[in-house]
DNA sequence: AAAGATTGACTCATCAATCTTT
DNA sequence: AAAGATTGATGAGTCAATCTTT
């Protein structure tokens, strides 16, 4: 990285803008399922965990704050996709349990999300996909 | 792009996660100025436009919906960084006008944002910056 | 009627404070 | 006291409905 090293101007805003566009594209594709990306992500973690998780663990796996999960589960419960039960092992803890409708919806949403993802990234060559992975890893490591 | 063409697994979530991390990193650096990235962006458009803009035009330049600008300007007005005036040319229109404090804050925030951006992207080689620009352009074009 | 702005209702995220259970 | 969850306030974004002015 020599004296001439200069990142593209407005790389920051470009990255944020594209990420926003990509996110909203996926959201649109997801809309027919009645799911948002955050809701799908929560259902996905539950399915991957075998159907249920304490809210605190779910927050960890979603990399967000616990109060956010409380509200997200409120909405998913309102949709009938999740229920809350007591944790038999610890009276302080609540379990989020996915319902049958929740599993169906998850399968549908996952399919739509993967279609959208394939569509978006199919415009990149193998080489570009590889480059992107490297660059994102570098950016993530501060 | 041959038969073997496959994008990196979870490229979508990787992109969204990194964008979120980058955004929050910049937000942290910006915090001492009392500005958020959306507030800085609004002030920046005003400065670039010579100090004032009708709210509708500001919404266009921020690529967001008008009601969002209404609320953003509410908050900036509360901070004393912007004032609202009537548009002499059209009674329906309101002008967002940046204040002196707003200009100072903008200069400070811009400096902090640019420092953070430089820091983030300095880890990329010239070549990688170039690659990133190309890839983001492709992703943006659907 | 159409354009500009605002308001109200909602999603999603944060933080600080609180309540309950351990 | 500490851990798990919730509540309340706030920021940032969307959409639909409304008010005012053209």
mmCIF file with all atom_site columns, N, CA, C and O in Angstrom, chain A residues 3-53:
data_model
loop_
_atom_site.group_PDB
_atom_site.id
_atom_site.type_symbol
_atom_site.label_atom_id
_atom_site.label_alt_id
_atom_site.label_comp_id
_atom_site.label_asym_id
_atom_site.label_entity_id
_atom_site.label_seq_id
_atom_site.pdbx_PDB_ins_code
_atom_site.Cartn_x
_atom_site.Cartn_y
_atom_site.Cartn_z
_atom_site.occupancy
_atom_site.B_iso_or_equiv
_atom_site.pdbx_formal_charge
_atom_site.auth_seq_id
_atom_site.auth_comp_id
_atom_site.auth_asym_id
_atom_site.auth_atom_id
_atom_site.pdbx_PDB_model_num
ATOM 1   N N  . UNK A 1 3  ? 2.307   5.247   -1.328 1.00 0.00 ? 3  UNK A N  1
ATOM 2   C CA . UNK A 1 3  ? 1.927   6.624   -1.032 1.00 0.00 ? 3  UNK A CA 1
ATOM 3   C C  . UNK A 1 3  ? 0.612   6.990   -1.716 1.00 0.00 ? 3  UNK A C  1
ATOM 4   O O  . UNK A 1 3  ? -0.157  7.788   -1.214 1.00 0.00 ? 3  UNK A O  1
ATOM 5   N N  . UNK A 1 4  ? 0.355   6.348   -2.852 1.00 0.00 ? 4  UNK A N  1
ATOM 6   C CA . UNK A 1 4  ? -0.826  6.704   -3.627 1.00 0.00 ? 4  UNK A CA 1
ATOM 7   C C  . UNK A 1 4  ? -2.103  6.039   -3.093 1.00 0.00 ? 4  UNK A C  1
ATOM 8   O O  . UNK A 1 4  ? -3.176  6.282   -3.611 1.00 0.00 ? 4  UNK A O  1
ATOM 9   N N  . UNK A 1 5  ? -1.959  5.211   -2.063 1.00 0.00 ? 5  UNK A N  1
ATOM 10  C CA . UNK A 1 5  ? -3.121  4.472   -1.564 1.00 0.00 ? 5  UNK A CA 1
ATOM 11  C C  . UNK A 1 5  ? -4.271  5.417   -1.196 1.00 0.00 ? 5  UNK A C  1
ATOM 12  O O  . UNK A 1 5  ? -4.143  6.261   -0.336 1.00 0.00 ? 5  UNK A O  1
ATOM 13  N N  . UNK A 1 6  ? -5.406  5.220   -1.845 1.00 0.00 ? 6  UNK A N  1
ATOM 14  C CA . UNK A 1 6  ? -6.574  6.060   -1.591 1.00 0.00 ? 6  UNK A CA 1
ATOM 15  C C  . UNK A 1 6  ? -7.805  5.212   -1.819 1.00 0.00 ? 6  UNK A C  1
ATOM 16  O O  . UNK A 1 6  ? -7.958  4.648   -2.887 1.00 0.00 ? 6  UNK A O  1
ATOM 17  N N  . UNK A 1 7  ? -8.713  5.167   -0.858 1.00 0.00 ? 7  UNK A N  1
ATOM 18  C CA . UNK A 1 7  ? -9.915  4.391   -1.111 1.00 0.00 ? 7  UNK A CA 1
ATOM 19  C C  . UNK A 1 7  ? -10.855 5.214   -1.977 1.00 0.00 ? 7  UNK A C  1
ATOM 20  O O  . UNK A 1 7  ? -10.761 6.448   -2.030 1.00 0.00 ? 7  UNK A O  1
ATOM 21  N N  . UNK A 1 8  ? -11.720 4.509   -2.652 1.00 0.00 ? 8  UNK A N  1
ATOM 22  C CA . UNK A 1 8  ? -12.666 5.192   -3.536 1.00 0.00 ? 8  UNK A CA 1
ATOM 23  C C  . UNK A 1 8  ? -13.433 6.246   -2.745 1.00 0.00 ? 8  UNK A C  1
ATOM 24  O O  . UNK A 1 8  ? -13.790 6.007   -1.597 1.00 0.00 ? 8  UNK A O  1
ATOM 25  N N  . UNK A 1 9  ? -13.666 7.407   -3.323 1.00 0.00 ? 9  UNK A N  1
ATOM 26  C CA . UNK A 1 9  ? -14.395 8.446   -2.606 1.00 0.00 ? 9  UNK A CA 1
ATOM 27  C C  . UNK A 1 9  ? -15.805 7.967   -2.285 1.00 0.00 ? 9  UNK A C  1
ATOM 28  O O  . UNK A 1 9  ? -16.432 7.282   -3.074 1.00 0.00 ? 9  UNK A O  1
ATOM 29  N N  . UNK A 1 10 ? -16.274 8.319   -1.094 1.00 0.00 ? 10 UNK A N  1
ATOM 30  C CA . UNK A 1 10 ? -17.632 7.960   -0.688 1.00 0.00 ? 10 UNK A CA 1
ATOM 31  C C  . UNK A 1 10 ? -17.850 6.456   -0.630 1.00 0.00 ? 10 UNK A C  1
ATOM 32  O O  . UNK A 1 10 ? -18.954 5.973   -0.818 1.00 0.00 ? 10 UNK A O  1
ATOM 33  N N  . UNK A 1 11 ? -16.771 5.711   -0.372 1.00 0.00 ? 11 UNK A N  1
ATOM 34  C CA . UNK A 1 11 ? -16.903 4.256   -0.252 1.00 0.00 ? 11 UNK A CA 1
ATOM 35  C C  . UNK A 1 11 ? -17.882 3.922   0.864  1.00 0.00 ? 11 UNK A C  1
ATOM 36  O O  . UNK A 1 11 ? -18.674 2.991   0.748  1.00 0.00 ? 11 UNK A O  1
ATOM 37  N N  . UNK A 1 12 ? -17.818 4.696   1.937  1.00 0.00 ? 12 UNK A N  1
ATOM 38  C CA . UNK A 1 12 ? -18.699 4.461   3.071  1.00 0.00 ? 12 UNK A CA 1
ATOM 39  C C  . UNK A 1 12 ? -20.163 4.564   2.663  1.00 0.00 ? 12 UNK A C  1
ATOM 40  O O  . UNK A 1 12 ? -20.955 3.648   2.878  1.00 0.00 ? 12 UNK A O  1
ATOM 41  N N  . UNK A 1 13 ? -20.509 5.700   2.071  1.00 0.00 ? 13 UNK A N  1
ATOM 42  C CA . UNK A 1 13 ? -21.916 5.911   1.714  1.00 0.00 ? 13 UNK A CA 1
ATOM 43  C C  . UNK A 1 13 ? -22.359 4.948   0.633  1.00 0.00 ? 13 UNK A C  1
ATOM 44  O O  . UNK A 1 13 ? -23.509 4.505   0.603  1.00 0.00 ? 13 UNK A O  1
ATOM 45  N N  . UNK A 1 14 ? -21.433 4.616   -0.256 1.00 0.00 ? 14 UNK A N  1
ATOM 46  C CA . UNK A 1 14 ? -21.748 3.659   -1.300 1.00 0.00 ? 14 UNK A CA 1
ATOM 47  C C  . UNK A 1 14 ? -22.096 2.306   -0.685 1.00 0.00 ? 14 UNK A C  1
ATOM 48  O O  . UNK A 1 14 ? -23.113 1.695   -1.033 1.00 0.00 ? 14 UNK A O  1
ATOM 49  N N  . UNK A 1 15 ? -21.281 1.879   0.255  1.00 0.00 ? 15 UNK A N  1
ATOM 50  C CA . UNK A 1 15 ? -21.527 0.595   0.925  1.00 0.00 ? 15 UNK A CA 1
ATOM 51  C C  . UNK A 1 15 ? -22.864 0.601   1.653  1.00 0.00 ? 15 UNK A C  1
ATOM 52  O O  . UNK A 1 15 ? -23.665 -0.339  1.540  1.00 0.00 ? 15 UNK A O  1
ATOM 53  N N  . UNK A 1 16 ? -23.126 1.679   2.395  1.00 0.00 ? 16 UNK A N  1
ATOM 54  C CA . UNK A 1 16 ? -24.364 1.735   3.166  1.00 0.00 ? 16 UNK A CA 1
ATOM 55  C C  . UNK A 1 16 ? -25.587 1.813   2.251  1.00 0.00 ? 16 UNK A C  1
ATOM 56  O O  . UNK A 1 16 ? -26.609 1.198   2.524  1.00 0.00 ? 16 UNK A O  1
ATOM 57  N N  . UNK A 1 17 ? -25.438 2.550   1.176  1.00 0.00 ? 17 UNK A N  1
ATOM 58  C CA . UNK A 1 17 ? -26.560 2.683   0.242  1.00 0.00 ? 17 UNK A CA 1
ATOM 59  C C  . UNK A 1 17 ? -26.888 1.339   -0.402 1.00 0.00 ? 17 UNK A C  1
ATOM 60  O O  . UNK A 1 17 ? -28.055 0.932   -0.455 1.00 0.00 ? 17 UNK A O  1
ATOM 61  N N  . UNK A 1 18 ? -25.863 0.649   -0.880 1.00 0.00 ? 18 UNK A N  1
ATOM 62  C CA . UNK A 1 18 ? -26.082 -0.639  -1.533 1.00 0.00 ? 18 UNK A CA 1
ATOM 63  C C  . UNK A 1 18 ? -26.644 -1.652  -0.543 1.00 0.00 ? 18 UNK A C  1
ATOM 64  O O  . UNK A 1 18 ? -27.561 -2.406  -0.871 1.00 0.00 ? 18 UNK A O  1
ATOM 65  N N  . UNK A 1 19 ? -26.114 -1.661  0.673  1.00 0.00 ? 19 UNK A N  1
ATOM 66  C CA . UNK A 1 19 ? -26.632 -2.586  1.676  1.00 0.00 ? 19 UNK A CA 1
ATOM 67  C C  . UNK A 1 19 ? -28.112 -2.318  1.910  1.00 0.00 ? 19 UNK A C  1
ATOM 68  O O  . UNK A 1 19 ? -28.921 -3.249  2.014  1.00 0.00 ? 19 UNK A O  1
ATOM 69  N N  . UNK A 1 20 ? -28.479 -1.048  1.986  1.00 0.00 ? 20 UNK A N  1
ATOM 70  C CA . UNK A 1 20 ? -29.884 -0.691  2.176  1.00 0.00 ? 20 UNK A CA 1
ATOM 71  C C  . UNK A 1 20 ? -30.737 -1.147  1.007  1.00 0.00 ? 20 UNK A C  1
ATOM 72  O O  . UNK A 1 20 ? -31.842 -1.668  1.204  1.00 0.00 ? 20 UNK A O  1
ATOM 73  N N  . UNK A 1 21 ? -30.216 -0.970  -0.204 1.00 0.00 ? 21 UNK A N  1
ATOM 74  C CA . UNK A 1 21 ? -30.962 -1.364  -1.399 1.00 0.00 ? 21 UNK A CA 1
ATOM 75  C C  . UNK A 1 21 ? -31.151 -2.878  -1.434 1.00 0.00 ? 21 UNK A C  1
ATOM 76  O O  . UNK A 1 21 ? -32.236 -3.376  -1.740 1.00 0.00 ? 21 UNK A O  1
ATOM 77  N N  . UNK A 1 22 ? -30.082 -3.592  -1.118 1.00 0.00 ? 22 UNK A N  1
ATOM 78  C CA . UNK A 1 22 ? -30.139 -5.052  -1.112 1.00 0.00 ? 22 UNK A CA 1
ATOM 79  C C  . UNK A 1 22 ? -31.145 -5.533  -0.071 1.00 0.00 ? 22 UNK A C  1
ATOM 80  O O  . UNK A 1 22 ? -31.973 -6.401  -0.336 1.00 0.00 ? 22 UNK A O  1
ATOM 81  N N  . UNK A 1 23 ? -31.088 -4.940  1.106  1.00 0.00 ? 23 UNK A N  1
ATOM 82  C CA . UNK A 1 23 ? -31.996 -5.319  2.173  1.00 0.00 ? 23 UNK A CA 1
ATOM 83  C C  . UNK A 1 23 ? -33.446 -5.084  1.759  1.00 0.00 ? 23 UNK A C  1
ATOM 84  O O  . UNK A 1 23 ? -34.322 -5.929  1.983  1.00 0.00 ? 23 UNK A O  1
ATOM 85  N N  . UNK A 1 24 ? -33.682 -3.948  1.146  1.00 0.00 ? 24 UNK A N  1
ATOM 86  C CA . UNK A 1 24 ? -35.066 -3.632  0.802  1.00 0.00 ? 24 UNK A CA 1
ATOM 87  C C  . UNK A 1 24 ? -35.545 -4.508  -0.353 1.00 0.00 ? 24 UNK A C  1
ATOM 88  O O  . UNK A 1 24 ? -36.722 -4.869  -0.432 1.00 0.00 ? 24 UNK A O  1
ATOM 89  N N  . UNK A 1 25 ? -34.620 -4.892  -1.232 1.00 0.00 ? 25 UNK A N  1
ATOM 90  C CA . UNK A 1 25 ? -34.977 -5.823  -2.306 1.00 0.00 ? 25 UNK A CA 1
ATOM 91  C C  . UNK A 1 25 ? -35.426 -7.158  -1.731 1.00 0.00 ? 25 UNK A C  1
ATOM 92  O O  . UNK A 1 25 ? -36.445 -7.723  -2.148 1.00 0.00 ? 25 UNK A O  1
ATOM 93  N N  . UNK A 1 26 ? -34.674 -7.653  -0.759 1.00 0.00 ? 26 UNK A N  1
ATOM 94  C CA . UNK A 1 26 ? -35.026 -8.930  -0.139 1.00 0.00 ? 26 UNK A CA 1
ATOM 95  C C  . UNK A 1 26 ? -36.352 -8.795  0.608  1.00 0.00 ? 26 UNK A C  1
ATOM 96  O O  . UNK A 1 26 ? -37.206 -9.687  0.552  1.00 0.00 ? 26 UNK A O  1
ATOM 97  N N  . UNK A 1 27 ? -36.527 -7.670  1.282  1.00 0.00 ? 27 UNK A N  1
ATOM 98  C CA . UNK A 1 27 ? -37.779 -7.442  2.015  1.00 0.00 ? 27 UNK A CA 1
ATOM 99  C C  . UNK A 1 27 ? -38.986 -7.496  1.089  1.00 0.00 ? 27 UNK A C  1
ATOM 100 O O  . UNK A 1 27 ? -40.030 -8.038  1.443  1.00 0.00 ? 27 UNK A O  1
ATOM 101 N N  . UNK A 1 28 ? -38.831 -6.917  -0.092 1.00 0.00 ? 28 UNK A N  1
ATOM 102 C CA . UNK A 1 28 ? -39.924 -6.925  -1.063 1.00 0.00 ? 28 UNK A CA 1
ATOM 103 C C  . UNK A 1 28 ? -40.238 -8.350  -1.488 1.00 0.00 ? 28 UNK A C  1
ATOM 104 O O  . UNK A 1 28 ? -41.404 -8.752  -1.575 1.00 0.00 ? 28 UNK A O  1
ATOM 105 N N  . UNK A 1 29 ? -39.189 -9.142  -1.757 1.00 0.00 ? 29 UNK A N  1
ATOM 106 C CA . UNK A 1 29 ? -39.397 -10.523 -2.177 1.00 0.00 ? 29 UNK A CA 1
ATOM 107 C C  . UNK A 1 29 ? -40.023 -11.342 -1.063 1.00 0.00 ? 29 UNK A C  1
ATOM 108 O O  . UNK A 1 29 ? -40.731 -12.314 -1.306 1.00 0.00 ? 29 UNK A O  1
ATOM 109 N N  . UNK A 1 30 ? -39.729 -10.953 0.157  1.00 0.00 ? 30 UNK A N  1
ATOM 110 C CA . UNK A 1 30 ? -40.192 -11.677 1.325  1.00 0.00 ? 30 UNK A CA 1
ATOM 111 C C  . UNK A 1 30 ? -41.652 -11.320 1.654  1.00 0.00 ? 30 UNK A C  1
ATOM 112 O O  . UNK A 1 30 ? -42.360 -12.101 2.311  1.00 0.00 ? 30 UNK A O  1
ATOM 113 N N  . UNK A 1 31 ? -42.081 -10.183 1.194  1.00 0.00 ? 31 UNK A N  1
ATOM 114 C CA . UNK A 1 31 ? -43.383 -9.643  1.585  1.00 0.00 ? 31 UNK A CA 1
ATOM 115 C C  . UNK A 1 31 ? -44.550 -10.622 1.420  1.00 0.00 ? 31 UNK A C  1
ATOM 116 O O  . UNK A 1 31 ? -45.396 -10.718 2.311  1.00 0.00 ? 31 UNK A O  1
ATOM 117 N N  . UNK A 1 32 ? -44.630 -11.373 0.304  1.00 0.00 ? 32 UNK A N  1
ATOM 118 C CA . UNK A 1 32 ? -45.761 -12.294 0.137  1.00 0.00 ? 32 UNK A CA 1
ATOM 119 C C  . UNK A 1 32 ? -45.903 -13.283 1.287  1.00 0.00 ? 32 UNK A C  1
ATOM 120 O O  . UNK A 1 32 ? -46.998 -13.784 1.540  1.00 0.00 ? 32 UNK A O  1
ATOM 121 N N  . UNK A 1 33 ? -44.824 -13.582 1.974  1.00 0.00 ? 33 UNK A N  1
ATOM 122 C CA . UNK A 1 33 ? -44.886 -14.524 3.089  1.00 0.00 ? 33 UNK A CA 1
ATOM 123 C C  . UNK A 1 33 ? -45.345 -13.847 4.371  1.00 0.00 ? 33 UNK A C  1
ATOM 124 O O  . UNK A 1 33 ? -45.579 -14.505 5.381  1.00 0.00 ? 33 UNK A O  1
ATOM 125 N N  . UNK A 1 34 ? -45.467 -12.515 4.331  1.00 0.00 ? 34 UNK A N  1
ATOM 126 C CA . UNK A 1 34 ? -45.862 -11.786 5.529  1.00 0.00 ? 34 UNK A CA 1
ATOM 127 C C  . UNK A 1 34 ? -44.730 -11.651 6.524  1.00 0.00 ? 34 UNK A C  1
ATOM 128 O O  . UNK A 1 34 ? -44.942 -11.219 7.653  1.00 0.00 ? 34 UNK A O  1
ATOM 129 N N  . UNK A 1 35 ? -43.526 -12.043 6.106  1.00 0.00 ? 35 UNK A N  1
ATOM 130 C CA . UNK A 1 35 ? -42.379 -11.963 7.014  1.00 0.00 ? 35 UNK A CA 1
ATOM 131 C C  . UNK A 1 35 ? -41.469 -10.795 6.635  1.00 0.00 ? 35 UNK A C  1
ATOM 132 O O  . UNK A 1 35 ? -41.407 -10.377 5.489  1.00 0.00 ? 35 UNK A O  1
ATOM 133 N N  . UNK A 1 36 ? -40.776 -10.286 7.637  1.00 0.00 ? 36 UNK A N  1
ATOM 134 C CA . UNK A 1 36 ? -39.689 -9.337  7.416  1.00 0.00 ? 36 UNK A CA 1
ATOM 135 C C  . UNK A 1 36 ? -38.389 -10.113 7.620  1.00 0.00 ? 36 UNK A C  1
ATOM 136 O O  . UNK A 1 36 ? -38.405 -11.228 8.138  1.00 0.00 ? 36 UNK A O  1
ATOM 137 N N  . UNK A 1 37 ? -37.292 -9.507  7.265  1.00 0.00 ? 37 UNK A N  1
ATOM 138 C CA . UNK A 1 37 ? -36.003 -10.164 7.456  1.00 0.00 ? 37 UNK A CA 1
ATOM 139 C C  . UNK A 1 37 ? -35.729 -10.445 8.943  1.00 0.00 ? 37 UNK A C  1
ATOM 140 O O  . UNK A 1 37 ? -35.312 -11.556 9.289  1.00 0.00 ? 37 UNK A O  1
ATOM 141 N N  . UNK A 1 38 ? -35.996 -9.488  9.840  1.00 0.00 ? 38 UNK A N  1
ATOM 142 C CA . UNK A 1 38 ? -35.789 -9.786  11.266 1.00 0.00 ? 38 UNK A CA 1
ATOM 143 C C  . UNK A 1 38 ? -36.674 -10.924 11.767 1.00 0.00 ? 38 UNK A C  1
ATOM 144 O O  . UNK A 1 38 ? -36.225 -11.767 12.552 1.00 0.00 ? 38 UNK A O  1
ATOM 145 N N  . UNK A 1 39 ? -37.927 -10.960 11.324 1.00 0.00 ? 39 UNK A N  1
ATOM 146 C CA . UNK A 1 39 ? -38.805 -12.051 11.757 1.00 0.00 ? 39 UNK A CA 1
ATOM 147 C C  . UNK A 1 39 ? -38.303 -13.383 11.221 1.00 0.00 ? 39 UNK A C  1
ATOM 148 O O  . UNK A 1 39 ? -38.277 -14.380 11.956 1.00 0.00 ? 39 UNK A O  1
ATOM 149 N N  . UNK A 1 40 ? -37.910 -13.403 9.950  1.00 0.00 ? 40 UNK A N  1
ATOM 150 C CA . UNK A 1 40 ? -37.390 -14.646 9.373  1.00 0.00 ? 40 UNK A CA 1
ATOM 151 C C  . UNK A 1 40 ? -36.148 -15.100 10.121 1.00 0.00 ? 40 UNK A C  1
ATOM 152 O O  . UNK A 1 40 ? -35.985 -16.294 10.408 1.00 0.00 ? 40 UNK A O  1
ATOM 153 N N  . UNK A 1 41 ? -35.275 -14.170 10.442 1.00 0.00 ? 41 UNK A N  1
ATOM 154 C CA . UNK A 1 41 ? -34.039 -14.522 11.145 1.00 0.00 ? 41 UNK A CA 1
ATOM 155 C C  . UNK A 1 41 ? -34.363 -15.156 12.494 1.00 0.00 ? 41 UNK A C  1
ATOM 156 O O  . UNK A 1 41 ? -33.747 -16.156 12.887 1.00 0.00 ? 41 UNK A O  1
ATOM 157 N N  . UNK A 1 42 ? -35.342 -14.599 13.200 1.00 0.00 ? 42 UNK A N  1
ATOM 158 C CA . UNK A 1 42 ? -35.710 -15.158 14.505 1.00 0.00 ? 42 UNK A CA 1
ATOM 159 C C  . UNK A 1 42 ? -36.269 -16.573 14.346 1.00 0.00 ? 42 UNK A C  1
ATOM 160 O O  . UNK A 1 42 ? -35.878 -17.485 15.075 1.00 0.00 ? 42 UNK A O  1
ATOM 161 N N  . UNK A 1 43 ? -37.179 -16.758 13.393 1.00 0.00 ? 43 UNK A N  1
ATOM 162 C CA . UNK A 1 43 ? -37.734 -18.094 13.159 1.00 0.00 ? 43 UNK A CA 1
ATOM 163 C C  . UNK A 1 43 ? -36.621 -19.070 12.791 1.00 0.00 ? 43 UNK A C  1
ATOM 164 O O  . UNK A 1 43 ? -36.612 -20.226 13.231 1.00 0.00 ? 43 UNK A O  1
ATOM 165 N N  . UNK A 1 44 ? -35.679 -18.595 11.989 1.00 0.00 ? 44 UNK A N  1
ATOM 166 C CA . UNK A 1 44 ? -34.584 -19.452 11.542 1.00 0.00 ? 44 UNK A CA 1
ATOM 167 C C  . UNK A 1 44 ? -33.745 -19.944 12.722 1.00 0.00 ? 44 UNK A C  1
ATOM 168 O O  . UNK A 1 44 ? -33.386 -21.113 12.788 1.00 0.00 ? 44 UNK A O  1
ATOM 169 N N  . UNK A 1 45 ? -33.437 -19.051 13.646 1.00 0.00 ? 45 UNK A N  1
ATOM 170 C CA . UNK A 1 45 ? -32.663 -19.460 14.817 1.00 0.00 ? 45 UNK A CA 1
ATOM 171 C C  . UNK A 1 45 ? -33.433 -20.471 15.645 1.00 0.00 ? 45 UNK A C  1
ATOM 172 O O  . UNK A 1 45 ? -32.857 -21.408 16.187 1.00 0.00 ? 45 UNK A O  1
ATOM 173 N N  . UNK A 1 46 ? -34.751 -20.283 15.756 1.00 0.00 ? 46 UNK A N  1
ATOM 174 C CA . UNK A 1 46 ? -35.554 -21.234 16.521 1.00 0.00 ? 46 UNK A CA 1
ATOM 175 C C  . UNK A 1 46 ? -35.546 -22.603 15.856 1.00 0.00 ? 46 UNK A C  1
ATOM 176 O O  . UNK A 1 46 ? -35.348 -23.626 16.523 1.00 0.00 ? 46 UNK A O  1
ATOM 177 N N  . UNK A 1 47 ? -35.755 -22.623 14.533 1.00 0.00 ? 47 UNK A N  1
ATOM 178 C CA . UNK A 1 47 ? -35.748 -23.898 13.818 1.00 0.00 ? 47 UNK A CA 1
ATOM 179 C C  . UNK A 1 47 ? -34.403 -24.588 13.985 1.00 0.00 ? 47 UNK A C  1
ATOM 180 O O  . UNK A 1 47 ? -34.328 -25.781 14.301 1.00 0.00 ? 47 UNK A O  1
ATOM 181 N N  . UNK A 1 48 ? -33.336 -23.796 13.808 1.00 0.00 ? 48 UNK A N  1
ATOM 182 C CA . UNK A 1 48 ? -31.991 -24.371 13.911 1.00 0.00 ? 48 UNK A CA 1
ATOM 183 C C  . UNK A 1 48 ? -31.690 -24.887 15.310 1.00 0.00 ? 48 UNK A C  1
ATOM 184 O O  . UNK A 1 48 ? -30.835 -25.760 15.481 1.00 0.00 ? 48 UNK A O  1
ATOM 185 N N  . UNK A 1 49 ? -32.378 -24.343 16.303 1.00 0.00 ? 49 UNK A N  1
ATOM 186 C CA . UNK A 1 49 ? -32.140 -24.772 17.684 1.00 0.00 ? 49 UNK A CA 1
ATOM 187 C C  . UNK A 1 49 ? -33.072 -25.919 18.069 1.00 0.00 ? 49 UNK A C  1
ATOM 188 O O  . UNK A 1 49 ? -33.096 -26.340 19.228 1.00 0.00 ? 49 UNK A O  1
ATOM 189 N N  . UNK A 1 50 ? -33.864 -26.387 17.102 1.00 0.00 ? 50 UNK A N  1
ATOM 190 C CA . UNK A 1 50 ? -34.733 -27.514 17.389 1.00 0.00 ? 50 UNK A CA 1
ATOM 191 C C  . UNK A 1 50 ? -36.145 -27.114 17.784 1.00 0.00 ? 50 UNK A C  1
ATOM 192 O O  . UNK A 1 50 ? -36.919 -27.951 18.222 1.00 0.00 ? 50 UNK A O  1
ATOM 193 N N  . UNK A 1 51 ? -36.481 -25.821 17.661 1.00 0.00 ? 51 UNK A N  1
ATOM 194 C CA . UNK A 1 51 ? -37.858 -25.411 17.888 1.00 0.00 ? 51 UNK A CA 1
ATOM 195 C C  . UNK A 1 51 ? -38.072 -24.431 19.017 1.00 0.00 ? 51 UNK A C  1
ATOM 196 O O  . UNK A 1 51 ? -39.086 -23.757 19.083 1.00 0.00 ? 51 UNK A O  1
ATOM 197 N N  . UNK A 1 52 ? -37.117 -24.324 19.930 1.00 0.00 ? 52 UNK A N  1
ATOM 198 C CA . UNK A 1 52 ? -37.314 -23.377 21.029 1.00 0.00 ? 52 UNK A CA 1
ATOM 199 C C  . UNK A 1 52 ? -35.998 -22.880 21.603 1.00 0.00 ? 52 UNK A C  1
ATOM 200 O O  . UNK A 1 52 ? -34.974 -23.537 21.489 1.00 0.00 ? 52 UNK A O  1
ATOM 201 N N  . UNK A 1 53 ? -36.066 -21.702 22.199 1.00 0.00 ? 53 UNK A N  1
ATOM 202 C CA . UNK A 1 53 ? -34.887 -21.059 22.786 1.00 0.00 ? 53 UNK A CA 1
ATOM 203 C C  . UNK A 1 53 ? -35.324 -20.077 23.867 1.00 0.00 ? 53 UNK A C  1
ATOM 204 O O  . UNK A 1 53 ? -36.349 -19.422 23.718 1.00 0.00 ? 53 UNK A O  1
#
